[in-house]
Amino acid sequence: FKLRIEQVASDIAEFCGFSQGMSYSFESPKVFDKLLLPEDSKLRNAISIMNPLGEDYSIMRTTSLNGMLTSLATNYNRRNKNVRLYEMATEYIPVEGQQLPYEPVRLTMGMYGDCDFFTIKGAVETVLEGLRISDVRFTAERENPSYHPGRCAKVYAGDTLLGVLGQIHPHVAANYGVDCELYAAELSFDALYGSMGQRPVYQP
């Protein structure tokens, strides 16, 4: 059933004009500095690969944001003017006392070009509406170092945190070689799945 819901979310994203992208689960420890994550960030606690191809592929990703920003930067450098991408990205979070990590899936959306904060917010609202998620509210988020402190919001369904969205911090965008405004959203698929409304029942 979860796979079917993932497909529904993908269909809605594509309806909103997003193209599906894929990025590597292997990353470099340097991405944490590119994303301006503080030294004590939990996201820096990543799983190291025993026989990596090199430092650039030496850890398992703990955040899907780097892959999305890398894809946006690649399109920007190839002079594509208006880009909208999404990814169903698996993250790998170490769990103390367990050999295998927690592997949450995150619906990550990114865009630049003819868009602003309200464009990414509208795309998120369309996804939530399509999944029949109600009692949605947005609150200002100024503590996430990867996002612009005045153009970032957390999104909730009731008291459940679904994710974050907004403009990427200009310094982060510059770290990826981009000098235009980037917008992104990161939504926890487990939270989306748990907040879905009842399936509609039809009768003649």
mmCIF file of C-alpha atoms in Angstrom:
data_model
loop_
_atom_site.group_PDB
_atom_site.id
_atom_site.type_symbol
_atom_site.label_atom_id
_atom_site.label_comp_id
_atom_site.label_asym_id
_atom_site.label_seq_id
_atom_site.Cartn_x
_atom_site.Cartn_y
_atom_site.Cartn_z
ATOM 1 C CA PHE A 1 0.000 0.000 0.000
ATOM 2 C CA LYS A 2 2.869 2.393 0.789
ATOM 3 C CA LEU A 3 4.304 1.853 -2.692
ATOM 4 C CA ARG A 4 0.945 2.819 -4.165
ATOM 5 C CA ILE A 5 0.892 5.999 -2.083
ATOM 6 C CA GLU A 6 4.434 6.806 -3.258
ATOM 7 C CA GLN A 7 3.160 6.487 -6.812
ATOM 8 C CA VAL A 8 0.243 8.819 -6.045
ATOM 9 C CA ALA A 9 2.653 11.405 -4.612
ATOM 10 C CA SER A 10 4.854 11.039 -7.704
ATOM 11 C CA ASP A 11 1.871 11.501 -9.998
ATOM 12 C CA ILE A 12 0.841 14.687 -8.170
ATOM 13 C CA ALA A 13 4.385 16.095 -8.346
ATOM 14 C CA GLU A 14 4.492 15.434 -12.084
ATOM 15 C CA PHE A 15 1.045 17.043 -12.448
ATOM 16 C CA CYS A 16 2.605 20.142 -10.834
ATOM 17 C CA GLY A 17 5.306 20.190 -13.513
ATOM 18 C CA PHE A 18 8.102 18.374 -11.659
ATOM 19 C CA SER A 19 10.334 15.793 -13.344
ATOM 20 C CA GLN A 20 11.634 12.837 -11.370
ATOM 21 C CA GLY A 21 15.327 12.808 -10.578
ATOM 22 C CA MET A 22 17.614 10.290 -8.926
ATOM 23 C CA SER A 23 20.804 10.896 -6.982
ATOM 24 C CA TYR A 24 23.433 8.711 -5.342
ATOM 25 C CA SER A 25 22.966 7.381 -1.822
ATOM 26 C CA PHE A 26 26.779 7.631 -1.431
ATOM 27 C CA GLU A 27 28.093 11.098 -0.591
ATOM 28 C CA SER A 28 31.117 12.995 0.643
ATOM 29 C CA PRO A 29 31.487 14.240 4.248
ATOM 30 C CA LYS A 30 32.108 17.658 2.685
ATOM 31 C CA VAL A 31 28.388 18.049 1.906
ATOM 32 C CA PHE A 32 27.687 18.898 5.542
ATOM 33 C CA ASP A 33 29.830 22.024 5.280
ATOM 34 C CA LYS A 34 28.258 22.922 1.925
ATOM 35 C CA LEU A 35 24.839 22.794 3.608
ATOM 36 C CA LEU A 36 26.152 24.957 6.501
ATOM 37 C CA LEU A 37 25.255 22.294 9.068
ATOM 38 C CA PRO A 38 26.684 23.018 12.545
ATOM 39 C CA GLU A 39 29.410 20.762 13.913
ATOM 40 C CA ASP A 40 27.005 19.195 16.436
ATOM 41 C CA SER A 41 24.285 18.429 13.878
ATOM 42 C CA LYS A 42 22.864 14.900 14.142
ATOM 43 C CA LEU A 43 22.966 14.693 10.356
ATOM 44 C CA ARG A 44 26.771 14.557 10.506
ATOM 45 C CA ASN A 45 26.523 11.155 12.206
ATOM 46 C CA ALA A 46 26.662 9.172 8.984
ATOM 47 C CA ILE A 47 27.470 5.548 8.149
ATOM 48 C CA SER A 48 30.930 5.162 6.630
ATOM 49 C CA ILE A 49 31.434 2.775 3.727
ATOM 50 C CA MET A 50 34.187 0.218 4.335
ATOM 51 C CA ASN A 51 35.501 0.112 0.745
ATOM 52 C CA PRO A 52 34.498 3.440 -0.848
ATOM 53 C CA LEU A 53 35.353 4.413 -4.415
ATOM 54 C CA GLY A 54 36.852 7.591 -2.943
ATOM 55 C CA GLU A 55 36.093 10.317 -0.400
ATOM 56 C CA ASP A 56 33.285 11.680 -2.576
ATOM 57 C CA TYR A 57 31.410 8.387 -2.093
ATOM 58 C CA SER A 58 32.541 7.438 1.411
ATOM 59 C CA ILE A 59 29.373 7.847 3.511
ATOM 60 C CA MET A 60 25.663 7.022 3.234
ATOM 61 C CA ARG A 61 23.506 10.124 2.990
ATOM 62 C CA THR A 62 21.598 11.322 6.046
ATOM 63 C CA THR A 63 19.843 14.111 4.141
ATOM 64 C CA SER A 64 18.325 14.179 0.673
ATOM 65 C CA LEU A 65 18.922 17.907 0.219
ATOM 66 C CA ASN A 66 22.459 17.614 -1.170
ATOM 67 C CA GLY A 67 21.362 15.328 -3.992
ATOM 68 C CA MET A 68 18.581 17.710 -4.975
ATOM 69 C CA LEU A 69 20.817 20.790 -4.902
ATOM 70 C CA THR A 70 23.474 18.971 -6.926
ATOM 71 C CA SER A 71 20.869 18.117 -9.571
ATOM 72 C CA LEU A 72 19.603 21.708 -9.651
ATOM 73 C CA ALA A 73 23.181 23.003 -9.952
ATOM 74 C CA THR A 74 23.875 20.627 -12.857
ATOM 75 C CA ASN A 75 20.828 21.947 -14.710
ATOM 76 C CA TYR A 76 21.778 25.534 -13.883
ATOM 77 C CA ASN A 77 25.300 25.056 -15.272
ATOM 78 C CA ARG A 78 23.782 23.642 -18.469
ATOM 79 C CA ARG A 79 21.699 26.833 -18.754
ATOM 80 C CA ASN A 80 18.308 25.243 -18.340
ATOM 81 C CA LYS A 81 16.116 28.210 -17.431
ATOM 82 C CA ASN A 82 13.180 26.795 -15.479
ATOM 83 C CA VAL A 83 13.730 23.543 -13.604
ATOM 84 C CA ARG A 84 11.464 21.586 -11.278
ATOM 85 C CA LEU A 85 12.664 18.252 -9.903
ATOM 86 C CA TYR A 86 11.454 15.775 -7.303
ATOM 87 C CA GLU A 87 12.907 12.625 -5.811
ATOM 88 C CA MET A 88 11.699 9.831 -3.544
ATOM 89 C CA ALA A 89 14.995 9.703 -1.679
ATOM 90 C CA THR A 90 15.995 7.107 0.919
ATOM 91 C CA GLU A 91 18.112 8.382 3.813
ATOM 92 C CA TYR A 92 20.280 6.219 6.057
ATOM 93 C CA ILE A 93 20.157 7.119 9.753
ATOM 94 C CA PRO A 94 22.357 5.132 12.176
ATOM 95 C CA VAL A 95 20.493 3.532 15.096
ATOM 96 C CA GLU A 96 22.489 2.926 18.283
ATOM 97 C CA GLY A 97 22.698 -0.753 19.139
ATOM 98 C CA GLN A 98 21.473 -1.880 15.731
ATOM 99 C CA GLN A 99 23.522 -3.111 12.804
ATOM 100 C CA LEU A 100 21.121 -1.807 10.165
ATOM 101 C CA PRO A 101 20.184 1.869 9.853
ATOM 102 C CA TYR A 102 16.733 3.440 9.852
ATOM 103 C CA GLU A 103 15.914 4.097 6.190
ATOM 104 C CA PRO A 104 13.206 6.764 5.911
ATOM 105 C CA VAL A 105 12.007 7.923 2.498
ATOM 106 C CA ARG A 106 11.756 11.655 1.890
ATOM 107 C CA LEU A 107 9.806 13.355 -0.873
ATOM 108 C CA THR A 108 12.230 16.087 -1.906
ATOM 109 C CA MET A 109 11.248 18.829 -4.356
ATOM 110 C CA GLY A 110 13.468 21.536 -5.824
ATOM 111 C CA MET A 111 13.084 24.367 -8.305
ATOM 112 C CA TYR A 112 14.543 27.570 -9.700
ATOM 113 C CA GLY A 113 13.653 30.026 -12.446
ATOM 114 C CA ASP A 114 10.098 31.329 -12.736
ATOM 115 C CA CYS A 115 9.125 30.636 -9.120
ATOM 116 C CA ASP A 116 9.194 32.003 -5.582
ATOM 117 C CA PHE A 117 8.409 30.899 -2.014
ATOM 118 C CA PHE A 118 4.694 30.707 -2.750
ATOM 119 C CA THR A 119 5.300 28.480 -5.787
ATOM 120 C CA ILE A 120 7.011 25.780 -3.714
ATOM 121 C CA LYS A 121 4.425 26.250 -0.945
ATOM 122 C CA GLY A 122 1.625 25.802 -3.493
ATOM 123 C CA ALA A 123 3.243 22.625 -4.831
ATOM 124 C CA VAL A 124 3.448 21.204 -1.305
ATOM 125 C CA GLU A 125 -0.187 22.127 -0.648
ATOM 126 C CA THR A 126 -1.223 20.351 -3.869
ATOM 127 C CA VAL A 127 0.616 17.180 -2.801
ATOM 128 C CA LEU A 128 -0.988 17.259 0.662
ATOM 129 C CA GLU A 129 -4.438 17.863 -0.806
ATOM 130 C CA GLY A 130 -3.968 14.971 -3.230
ATOM 131 C CA LEU A 131 -3.069 12.683 -0.321
ATOM 132 C CA ARG A 132 -6.187 13.874 1.584
ATOM 133 C CA ILE A 133 -4.115 15.367 4.398
ATOM 134 C CA SER A 134 -6.102 17.946 6.349
ATOM 135 C CA ASP A 135 -5.521 20.369 9.242
ATOM 136 C CA VAL A 136 -2.410 21.646 7.446
ATOM 137 C CA ARG A 137 -0.572 24.634 8.896
ATOM 138 C CA PHE A 138 2.704 26.414 8.239
ATOM 139 C CA THR A 139 4.970 28.002 10.843
ATOM 140 C CA ALA A 140 8.015 30.202 10.311
ATOM 141 C CA GLU A 141 11.365 28.381 10.551
ATOM 142 C CA ARG A 142 14.468 30.475 11.212
ATOM 143 C CA GLU A 143 16.794 27.857 12.721
ATOM 144 C CA ASN A 144 17.464 25.633 9.682
ATOM 145 C CA PRO A 145 20.948 26.697 8.505
ATOM 146 C CA SER A 146 20.437 25.461 4.922
ATOM 147 C CA TYR A 147 17.465 27.763 4.292
ATOM 148 C CA HIS A 148 16.958 31.527 4.130
ATOM 149 C CA PRO A 149 15.894 32.502 7.690
ATOM 150 C CA GLY A 150 13.118 34.793 6.444
ATOM 151 C CA ARG A 151 11.775 32.532 3.688
ATOM 152 C CA CYS A 152 11.456 29.127 5.304
ATOM 153 C CA ALA A 153 8.561 27.304 6.945
ATOM 154 C CA LYS A 154 7.770 24.052 8.671
ATOM 155 C CA VAL A 155 4.595 22.312 7.570
ATOM 156 C CA TYR A 156 2.402 20.362 9.978
ATOM 157 C CA ALA A 157 -0.702 18.195 9.777
ATOM 158 C CA GLY A 158 -2.226 18.785 13.185
ATOM 159 C CA ASP A 159 0.701 18.258 15.556
ATOM 160 C CA THR A 160 2.653 16.031 13.159
ATOM 161 C CA LEU A 161 5.680 17.639 11.520
ATOM 162 C CA LEU A 162 5.625 16.767 7.822
ATOM 163 C CA GLY A 163 8.720 18.657 6.726
ATOM 164 C CA VAL A 164 10.268 21.958 5.744
ATOM 165 C CA LEU A 165 10.167 24.174 2.666
ATOM 166 C CA GLY A 166 11.508 27.503 1.483
ATOM 167 C CA GLN A 167 14.338 29.320 -0.234
ATOM 168 C CA ILE A 168 17.781 27.783 0.055
ATOM 169 C CA HIS A 169 20.224 30.057 1.882
ATOM 170 C CA PRO A 170 22.146 32.172 -0.664
ATOM 171 C CA HIS A 171 25.461 31.028 0.853
ATOM 172 C CA VAL A 172 24.432 27.385 0.356
ATOM 173 C CA ALA A 173 23.371 28.110 -3.236
ATOM 174 C CA ALA A 174 26.763 29.762 -3.802
ATOM 175 C CA ASN A 175 28.484 26.640 -2.434
ATOM 176 C CA TYR A 176 26.821 24.737 -5.271
ATOM 177 C CA GLY A 177 27.895 27.315 -7.850
ATOM 178 C CA VAL A 178 24.427 28.815 -8.299
ATOM 179 C CA ASP A 179 23.802 32.575 -8.145
ATOM 180 C CA CYS A 180 19.995 32.514 -8.490
ATOM 181 C CA GLU A 181 17.295 31.731 -5.942
ATOM 182 C CA LEU A 182 16.785 28.012 -5.268
ATOM 183 C CA TYR A 183 13.659 26.655 -3.587
ATOM 184 C CA ALA A 184 13.207 23.243 -1.992
ATOM 185 C CA ALA A 185 10.868 21.168 0.135
ATOM 186 C CA GLU A 186 11.670 18.086 2.204
ATOM 187 C CA LEU A 187 8.686 16.000 3.318
ATOM 188 C CA SER A 188 8.848 12.847 5.451
ATOM 189 C CA PHE A 189 7.011 10.098 3.622
ATOM 190 C CA ASP A 190 6.293 8.244 6.884
ATOM 191 C CA ALA A 191 4.645 11.405 8.240
ATOM 192 C CA LEU A 192 2.681 11.875 5.015
ATOM 193 C CA TYR A 193 1.530 8.263 5.107
ATOM 194 C CA GLY A 194 0.523 8.500 8.771
ATOM 195 C CA SER A 195 -1.443 11.713 8.227
ATOM 196 C CA MET A 196 -3.496 10.594 5.245
ATOM 197 C CA GLY A 197 -7.261 10.854 5.466
ATOM 198 C CA GLN A 198 -9.680 7.996 4.953
ATOM 199 C CA ARG A 199 -9.996 6.551 1.469
ATOM 200 C CA PRO A 200 -13.056 8.019 -0.242
ATOM 201 C CA VAL A 201 -16.089 5.745 -0.535
ATOM 202 C CA TYR A 202 -18.311 6.078 -3.586
ATOM 203 C CA GLN A 203 -21.927 5.034 -3.983
ATOM 204 C CA PRO A 204 -24.407 5.420 -6.825
#
